[in-house]
Amino acid sequence: MFHVKHTYDVVIIGGGHAGCEAAHASSRLGADTLLVTLRKGDLGVMSCNPAIGGLGKGHLVREIDALDGVMGKAADYAGIQFRLLNRKKGPAVQGPRTQADRVLYRKGIQDLTAARSNLNVLEGEVVDLSLDSGKVNGVELADGSVIAARAVVLTSGTFLRGTIHIGDTSHSGGRMGDAPSIALAERLASYDLPMGRLKTGTPPRLDGQTIDWEGLDTQDADAEPELFSFLHRAPFAKQIACGITHTNAQTHDIIEKNLARSAMYGGHIDGVGPRYCPSIEDKVVRFAEKDSHQIFLEPESLTGHTIYPNGISTSLPIDVQEDYVHSIVGLENAKILQPGYAIEYDFIDPRSLSSQLELKNLPGLYLAGQINGTTGYEEAAGQGLVAGLNAASCALDKSPVLFDRATSYIGVMVDDLTVRGVTEPYRMFTSRAEFRLSLRADNADQRLTEFGRTSGFIEEERWKAYSEKKEALESGRNLLAASSVSSRSLNEAGVNVGVDGPKRTLLDALSIAGTTVECLAVIEPELTVIKTEIATQLERDALYSHYVERQARDIEALNRDREKSIPADMDYSDIPGLSNELKAKLRAALPDNLAQAARIDGITPAALMLVAAEIKKRQLKAVAS
């Protein structure tokens, strides 16, 4: 006999990175939110690499933070080695990253969750969904109780029918040490959703006390760290160095001789793995011309001795793992604390989702994280934010919170997933964004915080900090724009211009590569009142200003197409002139508008004109009736 235990606006299933971000986003928007997880103590657990950010991924974290999310804050609390990747390149492709202390990160997430109002956490296992007239309206727990909700967010990670593989042995598991979710996976399969299998992997964990660090190269933290949260100015934790070693010919020989014993190469895994994060077996096979691969020896905590050897993920048997680890310089006597393994799990084709990450055929259920075919903490958290906000909007009868690929990497990711789908675990890269010169990590707050405030989920501390920064930037720009000087004066101050050029404002001069506010202060001493961090932002904004103006025109053209929505009941089979292949692609993607349709692989301008003509035909028919 089922009984309703509680009623909430939104229930979140799963306490990983997607679930935590979804729960916080939902509650910030004002929804009474429940997060259901197997163990409260696992909130904030970093299942794989204890690191946050990187190229593309760091942009996502900055955007999450600009929207008042929690990942950036927790990463700053736990960061023990901050590094800005691509520092020598332009700001548009630089990626903040930090090695994180697992213990501190988990504590950071749990402390933020405990302090969050209208958010409750319940230990339990969700085994089924509750439906009413085809709409999800709650969840059923393993104890038979039902929790009613107006919207549900599912963030199951690798737990849906998860299978762990080590060599030719395998067992069920959501991750090492945790049982998989079988009942819920079977329930989802019963709804005839488009599902598939993916896989990811992890390296063996090593005892740092058994590593010979003498003679190994090291990688230090940046002297001037770039943090993730716009609210923070300095690291909270002690900064450390990582060790660096390499595989060698002996390592590769051991792996090559045992490829048939690898779970992947032995034919035990059907799921597709991430091409951009290959196992050591993949590296040896795919890059056979290389005689070594770099390995970063990353401490997992300031208080423990576990080392994460980044670069040697594997599904080889334990005895082979020991052999190849011991063949590596510095690791000759290293003790393996936990073997590396591959994990295979169910995912749902994200093309079955709307741009709000709600299942089109199962309203009221929102999906976020690896269940949508992505890989990575940052991608999961970004989706969690989107799903949590939109589930709360649905529950509270508010307008949806929609993200645009022209203004955010979050929008790029959601659009890529829901329109193009995935053929391998999806990972964010800066190259995925058409407008990446506008979508920089440094300006995420300028792009998104006001949008979040207008939408109702930016709180006072964030808004106050953003408003003060905005005012300082405007004041600085006004100072720069108020002074017009000769090219000779600029040249003498170190600006890269000819002496006979036209006069220009100091703001225009700042857009010339290599120009700084500090050098312009030689001409206008009043500029010395501008704080260093504001000056840096002014320099970055000015450097990209001309590109941003050009991209703004491109975005305007794109938005004109986006205004042409495609009716949800559009029958592409009725459109004459469309090939059967394009009809099938459009039916599979179900784009919301012409801009989405344009990005479907193989869709031509001529095909778009046919769809646009059909939309106009339907509109005229509706008016006539």
XYZ file of C-alpha atoms in Angstrom:
625
model
C 0.000 0.000 0.000
C 1.675 3.223 -1.182
C 1.361 6.396 0.844
C 2.375 9.964 0.102
C 5.202 10.820 2.454
C 5.661 14.508 1.582
C 4.829 17.010 -1.133
C 7.412 19.310 -2.735
C 7.537 21.662 -5.689
C 10.618 19.906 -7.093
C 12.311 16.593 -6.287
C 15.910 16.036 -7.407
C 17.113 12.429 -7.793
C 20.847 12.064 -7.219
C 23.402 14.027 -5.208
C 26.262 14.302 -7.699
C 27.413 17.501 -9.375
C 24.297 17.757 -11.552
C 21.943 16.987 -8.672
C 23.533 19.438 -6.235
C 23.523 22.267 -8.780
C 19.930 21.478 -9.755
C 18.810 21.473 -6.112
C 20.460 24.806 -5.342
C 19.127 26.399 -8.543
C 15.586 25.206 -7.840
C 15.633 26.494 -4.288
C 17.163 29.859 -5.312
C 14.256 30.374 -7.661
C 11.927 29.871 -4.698
C 10.759 26.284 -5.125
C 10.348 24.017 -2.101
C 12.980 21.448 -3.091
C 13.942 17.937 -1.982
C 17.173 16.222 -2.986
C 17.048 12.413 -2.669
C 20.422 10.676 -2.446
C 21.625 7.276 -1.282
C 23.927 8.859 1.335
C 24.008 12.459 2.542
C 27.721 12.094 3.172
C 28.297 11.571 -0.562
C 27.102 15.029 -1.584
C 30.027 16.654 -3.349
C 31.971 13.425 -3.893
C 34.383 13.647 -6.826
C 34.066 10.188 -8.359
C 36.932 10.505 -10.795
C 39.607 13.172 -11.245
C 39.736 15.571 -8.273
C 39.942 18.646 -10.504
C 37.576 21.358 -11.688
C 37.769 23.412 -14.872
C 40.073 23.412 -17.866
C 39.638 24.500 -21.474
C 35.934 25.026 -22.141
C 35.060 23.427 -18.819
C 36.421 26.427 -16.901
C 34.112 28.662 -18.932
C 31.144 26.566 -17.792
C 32.137 26.884 -14.125
C 32.511 30.661 -14.438
C 29.037 30.836 -16.005
C 27.558 28.680 -13.254
C 29.118 31.024 -10.715
C 27.884 34.138 -12.527
C 24.390 32.630 -12.159
C 24.935 32.173 -8.389
C 25.643 28.433 -8.568
C 27.782 26.486 -6.109
C 30.465 24.661 -8.112
C 32.764 27.676 -8.445
C 32.523 28.507 -4.752
C 33.290 24.942 -3.673
C 36.162 24.693 -6.170
C 37.715 27.833 -4.684
C 37.318 26.495 -1.132
C 39.026 23.241 -2.142
C 41.545 24.412 -4.747
C 45.098 23.297 -3.934
C 46.687 24.070 -7.303
C 45.190 26.834 -9.448
C 46.435 27.096 -13.020
C 45.227 29.136 -15.976
C 45.522 26.955 -19.104
C 46.522 28.649 -22.366
C 47.864 31.619 -20.395
C 50.049 32.661 -23.355
C 47.015 32.776 -25.682
C 44.130 35.241 -25.751
C 41.571 35.433 -22.902
C 38.856 33.870 -25.096
C 40.573 30.474 -25.056
C 42.146 30.572 -21.602
C 40.692 28.063 -19.147
C 40.860 28.310 -15.353
C 41.532 24.963 -13.652
C 42.261 23.776 -10.148
C 43.360 20.545 -8.596
C 40.892 20.120 -5.721
C 41.165 18.554 -2.294
C 38.458 15.852 -2.327
C 37.728 16.305 1.379
C 37.504 20.091 1.189
C 35.349 20.042 -1.953
C 32.852 17.659 -0.418
C 32.770 19.770 2.754
C 32.261 22.911 0.695
C 29.251 21.462 -1.141
C 27.754 20.042 2.042
C 28.203 23.307 3.970
C 26.585 25.298 1.151
C 23.733 22.787 1.001
C 23.155 22.892 4.763
C 22.964 26.693 4.625
C 20.528 26.702 1.702
C 16.945 27.671 2.589
C 13.932 25.677 1.298
C 16.179 22.749 0.372
C 15.895 19.419 2.207
C 18.053 16.329 1.719
C 16.638 12.813 2.155
C 18.562 9.552 2.205
C 16.799 6.956 0.088
C 16.653 5.156 -3.238
C 14.193 6.196 -5.923
C 12.940 3.072 -7.694
C 10.014 4.428 -9.712
C 8.261 7.533 -10.961
C 4.705 8.551 -10.149
C 2.583 9.620 -13.126
C -0.797 11.252 -13.546
C -2.295 11.468 -17.046
C 1.116 10.935 -18.605
C 2.854 13.614 -16.523
C 5.431 12.886 -13.827
C 4.129 14.064 -10.472
C 6.431 12.418 -7.955
C 8.762 9.569 -7.102
C 8.473 6.230 -5.346
C 11.148 5.194 -2.847
C 12.436 1.698 -2.111
C 10.441 1.676 1.155
C 7.205 2.019 -0.847
C 6.501 5.623 0.054
C 5.687 8.203 -2.593
C 6.893 11.797 -2.595
C 4.644 14.062 -4.607
C 6.128 16.880 -6.694
C 5.137 19.198 -9.500
C 8.415 18.457 -11.298
C 11.225 15.915 -10.978
C 14.886 16.192 -12.018
C 16.776 12.937 -12.629
C 20.578 13.088 -12.307
C 21.594 9.442 -12.165
C 25.228 9.774 -13.317
C 26.715 6.376 -14.147
C 24.285 4.484 -11.904
C 21.659 3.426 -14.483
C 22.491 -0.260 -14.980
C 26.093 0.597 -14.194
C 28.646 -2.155 -14.785
C 32.261 -1.964 -13.604
C 34.882 -3.715 -15.751
C 38.410 -4.701 -14.697
C 40.007 -6.957 -17.282
C 37.747 -9.900 -18.062
C 35.801 -9.571 -14.812
C 32.826 -7.329 -14.294
C 30.216 -6.610 -11.660
C 27.275 -4.283 -11.218
C 28.077 -0.894 -9.709
C 27.230 2.781 -10.052
C 30.846 3.560 -9.161
C 33.438 1.670 -7.141
C 31.814 0.659 -3.846
C 28.238 1.664 -4.773
C 25.340 -0.402 -6.082
C 23.821 0.533 -9.460
C 20.271 1.711 -10.087
C 18.501 -1.197 -11.783
C 14.826 -0.692 -10.949
C 14.773 2.914 -12.149
C 16.653 2.009 -15.325
C 14.090 -0.679 -16.095
C 11.246 1.765 -15.449
C 12.752 4.312 -17.860
C 13.205 1.576 -20.461
C 9.507 0.728 -20.119
C 8.596 4.221 -21.376
C 10.173 3.337 -24.726
C 12.705 6.154 -24.471
C 15.655 6.177 -26.907
C 18.461 4.766 -24.755
C 22.034 3.621 -25.298
C 25.224 2.659 -23.490
C 28.318 4.757 -22.879
C 31.460 4.143 -20.881
C 34.094 6.070 -19.019
C 37.141 5.065 -17.028
C 39.473 5.955 -14.202
C 43.142 5.219 -13.394
C 44.482 3.217 -10.466
C 44.931 5.286 -7.288
C 48.433 5.213 -5.821
C 49.904 5.560 -2.347
C 52.002 8.721 -2.478
C 54.219 7.445 0.330
C 55.451 4.670 -1.981
C 56.341 6.960 -4.902
C 59.969 7.954 -5.461
C 59.511 11.705 -5.953
C 63.247 12.357 -6.204
C 64.183 13.367 -9.726
C 60.610 13.750 -11.021
C 59.605 17.001 -12.673
C 57.070 19.154 -10.857
C 54.308 21.510 -11.872
C 53.704 24.434 -9.514
C 50.529 26.397 -8.928
C 50.267 29.819 -10.583
C 51.820 32.628 -8.580
C 48.763 34.774 -9.382
C 45.848 32.311 -9.298
C 42.670 32.786 -11.333
C 39.789 31.698 -9.100
C 36.393 30.504 -10.261
C 33.987 32.589 -8.199
C 33.586 36.263 -8.927
C 33.037 36.658 -5.174
C 36.521 35.436 -4.205
C 39.930 37.109 -4.398
C 42.441 34.583 -3.010
C 42.734 30.808 -2.506
C 41.411 29.346 0.736
C 43.721 26.303 0.864
C 47.464 25.773 0.775
C 48.830 25.625 -2.792
C 50.929 22.609 -3.804
C 52.866 21.213 -6.759
C 52.070 18.083 -8.780
C 54.659 15.557 -9.922
C 55.227 14.674 -13.569
C 56.450 11.367 -15.000
C 56.035 9.507 -18.308
C 55.249 6.103 -19.706
C 58.049 4.445 -21.661
C 58.765 1.675 -24.158
C 58.572 -0.987 -21.454
C 55.183 0.346 -20.297
C 53.830 0.248 -23.836
C 55.190 -3.240 -24.415
C 53.401 -4.555 -21.303
C 50.138 -2.963 -22.420
C 50.395 -4.147 -26.029
C 51.010 -7.745 -24.949
C 47.914 -7.675 -22.741
C 45.445 -5.759 -24.924
C 43.279 -8.864 -25.309
C 42.858 -8.887 -21.503
C 41.567 -5.291 -21.454
C 37.803 -5.055 -20.947
C 37.530 -2.721 -23.945
C 39.809 -4.577 -26.343
C 38.664 -7.964 -25.082
C 35.127 -7.263 -26.291
C 33.484 -7.044 -22.865
C 32.239 -3.444 -23.310
C 29.694 -2.278 -25.871
C 29.488 1.371 -24.738
C 31.372 4.160 -26.510
C 34.057 5.955 -24.508
C 35.202 9.590 -24.545
C 37.553 10.149 -27.495
C 39.154 13.152 -25.829
C 39.987 11.351 -22.598
C 41.362 8.017 -23.850
C 42.515 5.119 -21.697
C 46.193 4.221 -21.681
C 45.315 1.243 -23.903
C 43.732 3.634 -26.434
C 46.770 5.901 -26.329
C 49.180 3.033 -27.014
C 47.058 1.790 -29.941
C 45.991 5.115 -31.469
C 49.314 6.876 -31.027
C 51.644 3.996 -31.742
C 54.293 6.399 -33.065
C 54.741 7.953 -29.602
C 57.230 6.300 -27.261
C 55.921 7.994 -24.088
C 52.893 9.749 -22.611
C 52.900 12.326 -19.846
C 51.420 11.486 -16.445
C 50.503 14.090 -13.817
C 50.758 12.761 -10.258
C 48.006 14.753 -8.554
C 47.488 14.623 -4.764
C 43.827 14.042 -3.911
C 43.992 15.777 -0.537
C 46.233 17.840 1.711
C 45.464 15.435 4.559
C 45.903 12.079 2.806
C 48.437 10.242 0.672
C 46.309 9.126 -2.279
C 47.660 10.150 -5.685
C 45.605 10.372 -8.872
C 47.902 9.493 -11.835
C 46.215 11.565 -14.509
C 46.853 9.985 -17.895
C 46.713 6.225 -17.322
C 43.004 5.373 -17.103
C 42.557 1.674 -17.766
C 40.370 -1.412 -17.754
C 43.276 -3.888 -17.750
C 43.436 -6.674 -15.126
C 44.928 -5.764 -11.756
C 48.136 -7.767 -12.295
C 48.777 -5.951 -15.582
C 48.056 -2.608 -13.940
C 50.685 -3.385 -11.333
C 53.215 -4.378 -14.001
C 52.812 -1.288 -16.158
C 52.645 1.105 -13.179
C 55.903 -0.347 -11.811
C 57.571 0.151 -15.207
C 57.185 3.933 -14.902
C 59.964 6.107 -13.486
C 59.215 7.031 -9.888
C 56.482 4.402 -9.595
C 58.714 1.318 -9.424
C 57.532 0.529 -5.887
C 54.205 2.343 -5.941
C 51.351 0.633 -4.123
C 47.977 0.587 -5.875
C 45.270 1.568 -3.384
C 42.376 1.111 -5.835
C 42.611 -0.416 -9.306
C 41.621 1.499 -12.379
C 38.387 0.409 -14.032
C 35.952 1.167 -16.822
C 32.282 1.735 -16.100
C 29.465 1.235 -18.572
C 26.037 2.804 -18.050
C 22.717 3.697 -19.685
C 22.015 7.112 -21.154
C 18.999 8.664 -22.853
C 19.339 10.268 -26.286
C 19.304 14.002 -25.416
C 17.453 14.799 -28.641
C 14.385 13.572 -26.768
C 14.698 16.639 -24.491
C 13.429 20.176 -24.914
C 15.767 23.154 -24.520
C 14.613 23.199 -20.874
C 15.996 19.621 -20.516
C 12.491 18.239 -20.039
C 11.607 14.964 -21.734
C 9.249 15.825 -24.584
C 7.318 12.577 -24.231
C 7.320 12.490 -20.431
C 6.490 16.013 -19.199
C 7.428 16.897 -15.663
C 10.697 14.897 -15.841
C 13.925 16.810 -16.405
C 17.301 15.151 -17.016
C 20.804 16.422 -16.266
C 24.346 15.057 -16.356
C 25.700 11.806 -17.701
C 22.214 10.440 -18.319
C 22.171 12.938 -21.223
C 25.344 11.513 -22.737
C 27.874 13.975 -21.325
C 31.098 13.474 -19.407
C 32.651 15.726 -16.791
C 31.702 17.414 -13.538
C 31.371 20.824 -15.190
C 29.047 19.694 -17.982
C 26.900 17.907 -15.380
C 26.678 20.958 -13.135
C 25.772 23.223 -16.052
C 22.917 20.921 -17.052
C 21.856 20.633 -13.416
C 21.514 24.404 -13.249
C 19.350 24.472 -16.386
C 17.162 21.542 -15.312
C 16.771 22.799 -11.741
C 15.770 26.295 -12.827
C 13.261 25.034 -15.374
C 11.763 22.396 -13.088
C 11.242 25.129 -10.496
C 9.799 27.457 -13.136
C 7.353 24.746 -14.149
C 6.393 24.029 -10.537
C 5.870 27.703 -9.731
C 4.102 28.536 -13.032
C 6.899 30.903 -14.049
C 8.351 31.485 -17.487
C 11.040 29.008 -18.576
C 14.698 29.968 -18.138
C 16.226 29.530 -21.579
C 19.894 29.728 -22.468
C 21.142 30.968 -25.822
C 24.248 29.599 -27.555
C 25.066 33.165 -28.610
C 25.431 34.314 -24.996
C 26.691 31.317 -23.000
C 28.577 28.040 -23.178
C 25.687 26.588 -21.176
C 23.466 27.516 -24.121
C 25.945 25.966 -26.559
C 25.944 22.713 -24.594
C 22.157 22.469 -24.246
C 21.648 23.269 -27.912
C 24.311 20.770 -29.036
C 22.782 18.022 -26.928
C 19.110 18.568 -27.703
C 19.540 19.235 -31.427
C 22.572 17.186 -32.485
C 22.607 14.421 -29.890
C 25.759 12.470 -29.045
C 27.766 9.662 -30.604
C 30.281 9.632 -27.727
C 30.354 11.194 -24.254
C 29.998 14.948 -24.831
C 32.733 17.222 -23.536
C 32.837 21.013 -23.734
C 35.500 22.741 -25.829
C 35.853 26.423 -26.713
C 35.775 25.385 -30.383
C 32.123 24.345 -30.010
C 31.020 28.002 -29.686
C 30.564 30.117 -32.818
C 30.803 33.287 -30.724
C 33.659 32.291 -28.430
C 35.371 35.702 -28.656
C 32.319 37.063 -26.828
C 31.951 34.076 -24.508
C 35.085 34.469 -22.420
C 35.574 33.066 -18.931
C 36.490 36.523 -17.618
C 33.235 38.201 -18.704
C 30.750 35.507 -17.651
C 29.256 37.790 -14.993
C 28.828 40.647 -17.470
C 26.999 38.284 -19.822
C 24.773 36.433 -17.372
C 24.341 37.922 -13.892
C 21.770 40.549 -14.924
C 19.888 37.879 -16.869
C 19.819 35.737 -13.708
C 18.668 38.661 -11.580
C 15.829 39.447 -13.990
C 14.839 35.778 -13.949
C 14.688 35.816 -10.143
C 17.501 33.549 -8.930
C 20.432 35.891 -8.189
C 20.678 36.666 -4.484
C 21.746 39.859 -2.740
C 25.410 39.105 -2.034
C 26.043 38.252 -5.676
C 24.030 41.189 -6.974
C 25.793 43.678 -4.701
C 29.252 42.443 -5.782
C 28.272 42.487 -9.458
C 26.718 45.959 -9.228
C 29.845 47.382 -7.600
C 32.028 45.844 -10.315
C 29.729 47.107 -13.057
C 29.836 50.626 -11.642
C 33.648 50.519 -11.406
C 33.924 49.329 -15.018
C 31.596 52.069 -16.256
C 33.557 54.685 -14.307
C 36.822 53.405 -15.770
C 35.446 53.431 -19.323
C 34.184 56.983 -18.861
C 37.625 58.117 -17.681
C 39.269 56.491 -20.690
C 36.705 57.836 -23.155
C 36.983 61.388 -21.803
C 40.565 61.895 -22.972
C 41.566 62.247 -26.638
C 45.274 62.357 -27.376
C 47.625 62.449 -30.336
C 49.167 59.346 -31.827
C 52.581 60.797 -30.992
C 51.667 60.905 -27.269
C 50.369 57.338 -27.443
C 53.512 56.164 -29.217
C 55.704 57.799 -26.599
C 53.684 56.045 -23.885
C 54.445 52.674 -25.470
C 51.254 52.144 -27.524
C 51.844 50.355 -30.837
C 50.736 53.184 -33.198
C 52.546 55.380 -35.680
C 53.372 58.928 -34.618
C 51.466 60.518 -37.523
C 48.130 58.770 -36.978
C 44.845 60.406 -35.931
C 43.911 61.452 -32.432
C 41.973 58.865 -30.507
C 40.455 58.371 -27.098
C 42.333 56.399 -24.505
C 39.484 53.865 -24.642
C 40.145 53.365 -28.367
C 43.868 53.125 -27.655
C 43.218 50.398 -25.087
C 41.843 48.175 -27.875
C 45.301 48.056 -29.505
C 47.067 44.799 -28.611
C 49.621 45.181 -25.841
C 48.161 48.388 -24.424
C 47.508 48.550 -20.683
C 45.773 50.993 -18.396
C 49.087 51.374 -16.589
C 50.880 52.662 -19.687
C 48.007 55.041 -20.485
C 48.223 56.428 -16.953
C 51.492 58.079 -18.053
C 49.302 60.281 -20.266
C 46.328 60.588 -17.897
C 47.427 60.216 -14.228
C 43.792 60.078 -13.105
C 43.695 56.494 -14.399
C 45.809 55.384 -11.437
C 42.620 55.368 -9.316
C 41.370 52.312 -11.268
C 41.893 49.115 -9.278
C 44.113 46.456 -10.813
C 41.353 43.863 -11.328
C 39.093 46.476 -12.957
C 41.944 47.650 -15.181
C 42.574 44.066 -16.309
C 38.905 43.605 -17.195
C 38.831 46.906 -19.091
C 41.869 45.769 -21.084
C 40.257 42.431 -21.969
C 36.949 44.034 -22.930
C 38.699 46.637 -25.095
C 40.935 44.075 -26.814
C 37.888 42.131 -28.029
C 35.526 45.082 -28.537
C 35.725 45.152 -32.362
C 35.280 41.385 -32.627
C 32.338 41.516 -30.227
C 30.647 44.233 -32.306
C 31.034 42.081 -35.408
C 29.683 39.026 -33.604
C 26.757 41.098 -32.301
C 25.725 41.667 -35.919
C 26.027 37.928 -36.598
C 23.942 37.184 -33.514
C 21.285 39.660 -34.655
C 20.990 37.833 -37.969
C 20.740 34.513 -36.126
C 18.007 35.870 -33.862
C 15.925 36.896 -36.864
C 15.759 33.234 -37.826
C 15.079 32.170 -34.263
C 11.885 34.207 -34.235
C 10.458 31.689 -36.659
C 9.280 28.945 -34.319
C 8.445 25.514 -35.650
C 5.078 24.173 -34.407
C 5.476 21.204 -32.076
C 3.106 19.146 -34.231
C 4.913 19.852 -37.498
C 4.662 16.792 -39.757
C 7.801 16.864 -41.875
C 6.565 13.959 -43.989
C 3.961 16.343 -45.469
C 6.532 18.860 -46.734
C 7.074 18.307 -50.469
C 10.632 18.644 -51.728
C 12.324 17.418 -48.534
C 14.372 14.268 -48.991
C 13.472 11.254 -46.863
C 16.877 11.551 -45.152
C 16.236 15.166 -44.076
C 12.693 14.356 -42.992
C 14.077 11.601 -40.762
C 16.691 13.938 -39.262
C 14.119 16.633 -38.537
C 11.738 14.112 -36.965
C 14.553 12.786 -34.764
C 15.720 16.231 -33.603
C 12.301 17.953 -33.369
C 13.882 21.428 -33.462
C 12.015 24.251 -31.731
C 12.919 26.835 -34.372
C 14.684 27.372 -37.683
C 18.006 28.249 -36.047
C 18.085 24.842 -34.364
C 17.040 23.171 -37.601
C 19.917 24.901 -39.405
C 22.470 23.213 -37.153
C 21.251 19.679 -37.820
C 23.888 17.823 -39.783
C 23.007 17.835 -43.499
C 20.201 20.412 -43.367
C 20.636 22.771 -46.332
C 19.452 26.392 -46.809
C 17.020 25.074 -49.421
C 15.564 22.644 -46.872
C 15.171 25.477 -44.358
C 13.284 27.501 -46.982
C 10.865 24.610 -47.450
C 10.279 24.374 -43.689
C 9.854 28.163 -43.433
C 7.353 28.074 -46.281
C 5.377 25.336 -44.497
C 5.338 27.430 -41.284
C 4.018 30.443 -43.207
C 1.426 28.276 -44.963
C 0.141 27.017 -41.578
C 0.062 30.553 -40.160
C -1.988 31.841 -43.114
C -4.343 28.903 -42.793
C -4.823 29.612 -39.073
C -5.631 33.276 -39.781
C -8.092 32.338 -42.513
C -9.937 29.943 -40.214
